[in-house]
Amino acid sequence: MTTDDPAYQALPALGAAPLWRFYGNLFPAEPRSRAVPYRWSWRQLRPHLLHFSETLSLDEAERRVLMLVNPGLTDPPATVNTLYAGLQIILPGETAQAHRHTSNAFRFVLEGSGAWTTVNGERVFMAPGDLLLTPGWQWHDHTHEGDAPMIWLDALDYPLVNALEAGFYEKYDQRLQPVTRADDAGSRQFLHGRLNPVWLAQDGPSSPVTRYTWQETERSLASIADTAHGSDVDGIVLEYTNPWTGGPVMPTLGCRIQRLRPGFRGTGRRHTASTVFNVVRGEGATIVDGVRLDWSEHDTFAVPGWASYRHLNGSSSQDAVLFSYSDEPVMRSLGLYRAESADPGA
Ligand code: GTQ
């Protein structure tokens, strides 16, 4: 059969296609992410965030956010294949409209204090390093009553949810929802994640901890410092957990914090999960498929699925601390998680 066999031309109109011409792309020997390794510079992006905070009101924008768009994933915009990251800024005196969506979301606070997010009637307060959850379909609005701009990293799973054609969105009929629960109730009720309230029952697939405070996170990192070597790949790495299950904080998103000791040079690895990192402190580099991503405080960087990577702490005297989130829970629950040692080169 030759390539100009006229029978090929008849197929599209009949809603058919020859599998043998698509086979290699449909069943690749291994995943090839369209996402590329990339680093978003905090130092370069922050002035643009401040600019838009002065020129664009929150009546003109539902949220004032710069999306962190992977050069390989521009339409629809995403940061890695299944996940999104954005930098959000809110000024003192501002409020952001209450809404909800089926996408799971969280905030990781970078700068400022005095803001809170109200999530299903509970005010959840923010300080740098705090992780605040907004599980799917929970109403959320933001208010800032501090005295300087507040900036945080937003993460959502909308690339995945939209690919699954399960995206729903609804605006609340007032700008802000009423407060119906005690402030920070979710994090206070489950403070340790080891002493759980007996009168409550698991409600939904996500963690009931609305706020994982930096204070607790840092205490956990410090308390383990002289007891463990950690992983050769990731150093001392801790997973934020759902106290009901011990599993990830949300069904589509797992969050971690890791400390790379001074001079740390990680071994290489790859896994099917796609990961986004944010640098809490320190400086260093992550080599991803031969590309060197140099990072310093508050930078964000992307490690696509099945890309080989290794982390390097650039300092011989200071720790580096990285926050990260990935779609590992999705990969695991679907039986698609694979991981192996791999040398990223360079
Ligand atoms: O703050 O609710 O970056 O709904 C994207 C979508 C932030 C938010 C984003 C959102 C939000």
Coordinates of C-alpha atoms and ligand atoms in Angstrom, one line a residue:
M1 CA 0.0 0.0 0.0
T2 CA 1.5 3.4 -1.0
T3 CA 1.2 6.6 1.0
D4 CA -0.9 8.2 -1.7
D5 CA -3.5 5.4 -1.6
P6 CA -6.7 7.4 -2.1
A7 CA -8.3 5.3 0.6
Y8 CA -6.5 7.5 3.2
Q9 CA -8.3 10.6 2.0
A10 CA -11.7 9.1 2.6
L11 CA -11.1 8.3 6.2
P12 CA -11.3 11.7 8.0
A13 CA -14.8 12.4 6.7
L14 CA -15.9 9.0 8.0
G15 CA -14.4 9.7 11.5
A16 CA -11.7 7.1 11.1
A17 CA -7.9 7.1 11.1
P18 CA -5.2 4.4 10.4
L19 CA -3.8 3.4 13.8
W20 CA -0.5 2.3 12.1
R21 CA 0.3 5.9 11.3
F22 CA -0.2 7.1 14.9
Y23 CA 1.1 4.1 16.9
G24 CA 4.4 5.5 18.1
N25 CA 2.9 8.7 19.4
L26 CA 0.0 7.0 21.1
F27 CA 2.1 4.4 22.8
P28 CA 5.5 6.0 23.4
A29 CA 8.2 3.8 24.8
E30 CA 8.4 6.3 27.7
P31 CA 6.7 9.6 28.5
R32 CA 8.0 12.7 26.8
S33 CA 6.6 15.8 28.6
R34 CA 5.7 18.8 26.6
A35 CA 6.7 20.8 29.7
V36 CA 10.3 22.0 29.7
P37 CA 12.6 22.5 32.7
Y38 CA 12.2 26.2 33.7
R39 CA 13.0 28.6 36.4
W40 CA 10.8 31.7 37.2
S41 CA 12.8 34.5 38.8
W42 CA 11.3 36.1 41.9
R43 CA 13.7 39.0 41.6
Q44 CA 12.5 39.8 38.1
L45 CA 8.8 39.1 38.5
R46 CA 8.2 40.8 41.8
P47 CA 8.5 44.4 40.3
H48 CA 5.9 43.5 37.7
L49 CA 3.5 42.2 40.5
L50 CA 4.0 45.5 42.3
H51 CA 3.4 47.4 39.1
F52 CA 0.0 45.7 38.5
S53 CA -1.0 46.2 42.1
E54 CA -0.7 49.9 41.5
T55 CA -2.4 50.0 38.1
L56 CA -5.1 47.2 38.2
S57 CA -7.8 47.2 40.8
L58 CA -9.4 44.0 42.2
D59 CA -12.7 45.2 40.7
E60 CA -11.0 44.8 37.3
A61 CA -9.5 41.4 38.0
E62 CA -11.1 38.5 39.9
R63 CA -7.6 37.8 41.2
R64 CA -4.4 39.8 40.6
V65 CA -2.1 36.9 39.6
L66 CA 0.8 36.4 37.2
M67 CA 0.6 32.9 35.9
L68 CA 3.9 31.0 35.7
V69 CA 3.6 29.6 32.2
N70 CA 5.8 26.8 31.1
P71 CA 7.2 27.7 27.6
G72 CA 6.1 24.2 26.5
L73 CA 2.6 24.6 27.8
T74 CA 1.2 27.9 26.6
D75 CA -2.3 26.9 25.4
P76 CA -3.9 26.3 27.8
P77 CA -1.3 27.8 30.1
A78 CA 0.1 25.5 32.7
T79 CA 3.3 25.2 34.7
V80 CA 3.7 21.5 34.4
N81 CA 1.5 19.0 32.6
T82 CA -1.2 18.7 35.3
L83 CA -0.5 21.7 37.5
Y84 CA -0.5 25.4 37.6
A85 CA 1.5 28.0 39.7
G86 CA 0.8 31.7 39.9
L87 CA 2.1 34.7 42.0
Q88 CA -0.8 36.6 43.6
I89 CA -0.6 40.0 45.2
I90 CA -3.1 41.8 47.3
L91 CA -2.8 45.2 48.9
P92 CA -3.9 46.4 52.3
G93 CA -7.6 47.3 52.3
E94 CA -8.4 45.0 49.4
T95 CA -10.8 42.1 49.2
A96 CA -11.0 39.4 46.5
Q97 CA -14.4 38.1 45.4
A98 CA -15.7 34.9 46.9
H99 CA -16.0 32.0 44.5
R100 CA -15.5 28.2 44.3
H101 CA -14.3 25.8 41.7
T102 CA -13.8 22.0 41.5
S103 CA -10.1 22.5 41.1
N104 CA -8.2 21.9 44.3
A105 CA -6.0 24.9 45.3
F106 CA -3.5 26.0 47.9
R107 CA -1.5 29.1 48.7
F108 CA 2.1 29.1 49.9
V109 CA 2.9 32.5 51.5
L110 CA 6.0 34.3 50.3
E111 CA 5.8 37.8 51.7
G112 CA 3.7 40.0 54.0
S113 CA 1.3 39.5 56.9
G114 CA -2.2 40.7 57.9
A115 CA -4.2 38.8 55.2
W116 CA -6.5 35.9 55.5
T117 CA -8.5 33.6 53.2
T118 CA -12.0 32.7 54.3
V119 CA -12.6 29.0 53.3
N120 CA -16.1 27.6 53.8
G121 CA -16.8 30.1 56.6
E122 CA -13.4 29.9 58.4
R123 CA -10.9 32.7 58.4
V124 CA -7.5 31.2 57.7
F125 CA -4.6 33.6 58.5
M126 CA -1.4 33.9 56.5
A127 CA 2.3 34.4 57.4
P128 CA 5.3 33.6 55.3
G129 CA 5.9 29.9 54.8
D130 CA 2.4 29.0 55.7
L131 CA 0.6 26.5 53.5
L132 CA -3.2 27.1 53.2
L133 CA -5.5 24.6 51.6
T134 CA -8.6 25.4 49.5
P135 CA -9.9 22.0 48.5
G136 CA -12.2 21.7 45.5
W137 CA -15.6 23.3 45.7
Q138 CA -15.0 25.1 48.9
W139 CA -15.9 28.8 48.9
H140 CA -13.0 31.1 49.2
D141 CA -12.3 34.9 49.3
H142 CA -9.3 36.9 50.4
T143 CA -9.0 40.0 52.6
H144 CA -5.9 42.0 53.5
E145 CA -5.8 44.3 56.5
G146 CA -2.0 44.5 57.0
D147 CA 0.1 47.5 56.0
A148 CA 2.3 46.2 53.1
P149 CA 1.6 44.1 50.0
M150 CA 1.0 40.4 50.6
I151 CA 2.3 38.0 48.0
W152 CA 1.8 34.2 47.8
L153 CA 2.3 31.3 45.4
D154 CA -1.0 29.9 44.2
A155 CA -1.2 26.3 43.1
L156 CA -4.1 24.7 41.3
D157 CA -4.8 21.4 39.5
Y158 CA -7.0 23.0 36.8
P159 CA -4.9 21.6 33.9
L160 CA -5.7 18.1 35.1
V161 CA -9.3 18.9 36.0
N162 CA -10.0 20.6 32.7
A163 CA -8.3 17.7 30.8
L164 CA -10.8 15.4 32.7
E165 CA -13.6 17.8 31.7
A166 CA -14.6 18.1 35.3
G167 CA -14.2 21.9 35.7
F168 CA -17.1 23.7 37.4
Y169 CA -17.0 27.3 38.7
E170 CA -19.4 29.5 40.7
K171 CA -19.3 33.0 42.0
Y172 CA -20.7 33.7 45.5
D173 CA -23.7 36.1 45.4
Q174 CA -21.9 38.6 47.7
R175 CA -18.3 39.7 47.5
L176 CA -17.4 38.0 50.8
Q177 CA -18.9 35.0 52.4
P178 CA -20.0 35.2 56.1
V179 CA -17.7 33.9 58.8
T180 CA -19.4 30.9 60.4
R181 CA -16.6 29.0 62.1
A182 CA -13.8 29.8 64.6
D183 CA -10.7 31.5 63.1
D184 CA -8.1 28.9 61.9
A185 CA -10.3 26.1 63.3
G186 CA -9.0 23.5 60.9
S187 CA -5.4 23.9 61.8
R188 CA -6.2 24.3 65.6
Q189 CA -8.4 21.1 65.7
F190 CA -5.7 19.0 64.0
L191 CA -2.6 20.8 65.3
H192 CA -0.4 17.8 65.5
G193 CA -2.1 15.4 63.0
R194 CA -1.6 12.8 65.7
L195 CA -4.3 13.7 68.2
N196 CA -7.4 13.9 66.1
P197 CA -10.8 15.2 67.4
V198 CA -13.0 12.1 68.0
W199 CA -16.3 13.9 67.4
L200 CA -15.4 14.8 63.9
A201 CA -15.4 12.4 61.0
Q202 CA -13.6 12.5 57.7
D203 CA -15.5 14.6 55.3
G204 CA -14.2 14.4 51.7
P205 CA -10.9 13.4 50.2
S206 CA -8.8 16.4 51.4
S207 CA -7.0 17.3 54.6
P208 CA -9.1 19.2 57.2
V209 CA -6.0 21.2 58.1
T210 CA -6.7 24.5 56.6
R211 CA -3.3 26.0 57.5
Y212 CA 0.0 24.3 57.9
T213 CA 1.9 27.0 59.7
W214 CA 5.6 27.7 58.9
Q215 CA 6.2 27.7 62.7
E216 CA 5.2 24.0 62.8
T217 CA 6.9 23.1 59.6
E218 CA 10.2 24.7 60.6
R219 CA 10.0 23.0 64.0
S220 CA 9.6 19.6 62.3
L221 CA 12.6 20.3 60.1
A222 CA 14.7 21.4 63.1
S223 CA 13.7 18.5 65.3
I224 CA 14.8 16.0 62.7
A225 CA 18.0 17.7 61.8
D226 CA 20.5 15.7 63.9
T227 CA 18.5 12.4 63.8
A228 CA 18.5 11.6 60.1
H229 CA 20.6 11.7 57.0
G230 CA 17.5 11.8 54.8
S231 CA 17.3 10.7 51.2
D232 CA 20.3 10.8 48.8
V233 CA 18.1 12.4 46.2
D234 CA 16.1 14.9 48.3
G235 CA 17.9 15.3 51.6
I236 CA 15.6 15.7 54.6
V237 CA 12.2 15.7 53.0
L238 CA 8.8 15.8 54.8
E239 CA 5.4 15.3 53.3
Y240 CA 2.5 17.5 54.5
T241 CA -0.2 14.9 55.4
N242 CA -3.9 14.6 55.8
P243 CA -4.4 13.6 59.5
W244 CA -7.4 11.3 58.6
T245 CA -5.4 9.2 56.2
G246 CA -1.7 9.9 56.6
G247 CA -1.7 10.4 52.8
P248 CA -1.3 13.6 50.7
V249 CA -3.1 16.8 51.5
M250 CA -5.5 16.7 48.5
P251 CA -6.4 13.9 46.1
T252 CA -4.5 15.5 43.2
L253 CA -1.7 17.4 45.0
G254 CA 1.0 16.3 47.3
C255 CA 3.1 18.9 49.1
R256 CA 6.6 18.6 50.6
I257 CA 9.2 20.6 52.4
Q258 CA 12.9 19.6 52.1
R259 CA 16.1 20.8 53.6
L260 CA 19.4 20.4 51.6
R261 CA 22.3 20.5 54.0
P262 CA 25.2 22.8 53.2
G263 CA 27.2 21.4 50.3
F264 CA 24.4 18.8 49.5
R265 CA 24.8 17.2 46.1
G266 CA 21.9 15.0 45.4
T267 CA 21.9 11.8 43.3
G268 CA 19.8 11.8 40.2
R269 CA 16.2 10.5 39.9
R270 CA 13.2 10.6 37.6
H271 CA 9.5 9.7 38.2
T272 CA 6.3 10.1 36.3
A273 CA 5.0 12.7 38.7
S274 CA 5.4 16.4 37.6
T275 CA 6.8 18.7 40.2
V276 CA 6.8 22.5 40.9
F277 CA 9.3 23.9 43.5
N278 CA 9.5 27.1 45.4
V279 CA 12.7 28.2 47.2
V280 CA 12.0 29.1 50.8
R281 CA 15.6 30.0 51.4
G282 CA 19.1 29.5 50.3
E283 CA 20.6 29.2 46.8
G284 CA 21.6 26.4 44.6
A285 CA 20.8 24.6 41.3
T286 CA 18.7 21.8 40.0
I287 CA 19.9 20.0 36.9
V288 CA 17.0 18.8 34.9
D289 CA 17.6 16.7 31.7
G290 CA 20.9 18.5 31.2
V291 CA 19.5 22.0 31.8
R292 CA 20.9 23.8 34.9
L293 CA 18.2 25.8 36.8
D294 CA 20.0 28.1 39.2
W295 CA 17.7 29.2 42.0
S296 CA 17.6 31.5 45.0
E297 CA 15.0 32.7 47.5
H298 CA 11.3 32.6 46.3
D299 CA 12.2 31.4 42.8
T300 CA 9.8 28.8 41.3
F301 CA 11.0 26.0 39.1
A302 CA 9.5 23.1 37.2
V303 CA 10.6 19.5 36.9
P304 CA 8.5 17.9 34.2
G305 CA 7.3 14.3 34.6
W306 CA 10.0 11.6 33.8
A307 CA 12.7 14.3 33.5
S308 CA 15.9 13.4 35.3
Y309 CA 16.9 15.8 38.0
R310 CA 19.3 16.3 40.9
H311 CA 19.5 19.1 43.5
L312 CA 22.7 21.0 44.5
N313 CA 22.9 23.3 47.5
G314 CA 25.2 26.1 46.2
S315 CA 26.4 27.0 49.7
S316 CA 28.9 25.2 51.9
S317 CA 27.7 26.9 55.1
Q318 CA 23.9 27.5 54.7
D319 CA 20.9 25.2 54.3
A320 CA 18.7 25.4 51.3
V321 CA 15.0 24.8 51.9
L322 CA 12.6 23.9 49.1
F323 CA 8.8 23.7 49.1
S324 CA 7.4 21.5 46.4
Y325 CA 4.1 20.1 45.1
S326 CA 3.4 17.4 42.6
D327 CA 0.7 15.2 41.0
E328 CA 2.2 12.1 42.6
P329 CA -1.1 11.2 44.4
V330 CA -2.8 11.1 40.9
M331 CA -0.1 8.9 39.5
R332 CA -0.2 6.6 42.5
S333 CA -3.9 6.2 42.7
L334 CA -4.1 5.4 38.9
G335 CA -1.3 2.9 39.1
L336 CA 0.9 5.1 36.9
Y337 CA 3.6 6.1 39.4
R338 CA 7.1 4.9 38.3
A339 CA 10.4 6.1 39.6
E340 CA 14.1 5.1 39.1
S341 CA 17.6 6.4 39.5
A342 CA 18.7 8.5 36.5
D343 CA 21.5 10.8 35.7
P344 CA 20.4 14.2 34.4
G345 CA 23.8 14.9 32.9
A346 CA 25.6 18.3 32.9
Ligands
GTQ1 O1 -7.1 33.0 44.7 O2 -8.9 31.9 44.3 O3 -4.1 31.9 41.0 O4 -9.4 31.0 41.9 C1 -6.2 31.1 40.2 C2 -7.5 30.9 40.4 C3 -5.9 32.1 42.4 C4 -7.8 32.2 44.0 C5 -5.4 31.7 41.2 C6 -8.0 31.2 41.7 C7 -7.3 31.8 42.6

